[in-house]
């Protein structure tokens, strides 16, 4: 440190408000510079004088007595337990984890052989009168190299897709029909 | 931190801070209670600075009130009357010192007074800066000057009073 530190910095040193490195440098400077050591002592004396004077205005306060009056003044609100933010976040996180875990553990309906029969699926699609059925045919959805695959979707309100069926248009009629082969059925229980 | 812990930790210091500003213990306790009541409606990251800022505002408003001023004059008259009564020498000296310290504090600017009193209650520079409305780096230099002024004014008050006393006798 080449320059003499400003007085505010000496005050901050006294008040332990400086970082470790700054404190170290300043102390080293004070050891080497009698001028600044004198300034530091003067600041220190002013601090001690002010503290001594203010101690003439000190008083003893009983927090228990104050708390009792505060409870009355706040109408009991102060006595209510407050849940800290971190505790609320932990509760939320645990609740979220439980919800995910229970969703994952919920038994899903297994696909039965009937689900893979086009006739069965068509029957179910016909029952869903309030939903929208789209049948897109044909493209190569299964990677077999031929554009002979169709895609049926069943969507509810809000364009929520409830069911997806990928089929192979075996009979070549360009739509999902009893003679086709089902390649994939999404297992969404909402259609049931 | 819960309100109870905050209260236990800061209530005595806030009362002392207000007492030093207003010179009236009952009023200091009343205003400290008011500051904590207001704190109940807040969700704060740094409640200490907020608490002292509210206490300082309440003290400023209270000091402005005409009724309070009259009450303080009454108290001061009471103090002077008490001082005139025969009492142990040490107690008398203490009362006299307290009166002069309060007079010196009142002669300071609002900012200097706040800096002194907040530091005395152990607030960090950052908290003091929040309450006073200055940058934390300004606290050190301003605090040094405030302390010097305070001590100088106190000694000035004492010297003036000593001079007046010798002139009247």
Short mmCIF file of N, CA and C in Angstrom, two decimals, chain B residues 28 31 79:
data_model
loop_
_atom_site.label_atom_id
_atom_site.label_comp_id
_atom_site.label_asym_id
_atom_site.label_seq_id
_atom_site.Cartn_x
_atom_site.Cartn_y
_atom_site.Cartn_z
N UNK B 28 -40.38 5.55 23.89
CA UNK B 28 -39.48 4.68 23.14
C UNK B 28 -40.06 3.26 23.08
N UNK B 31 -43.16 3.19 20.74
CA UNK B 31 -42.82 3.23 19.32
C UNK B 31 -42.15 1.93 18.86
N UNK B 79 -36.54 16.76 35.03
CA UNK B 79 -35.14 16.35 35.20
C UNK B 79 -34.35 17.41 35.96
#
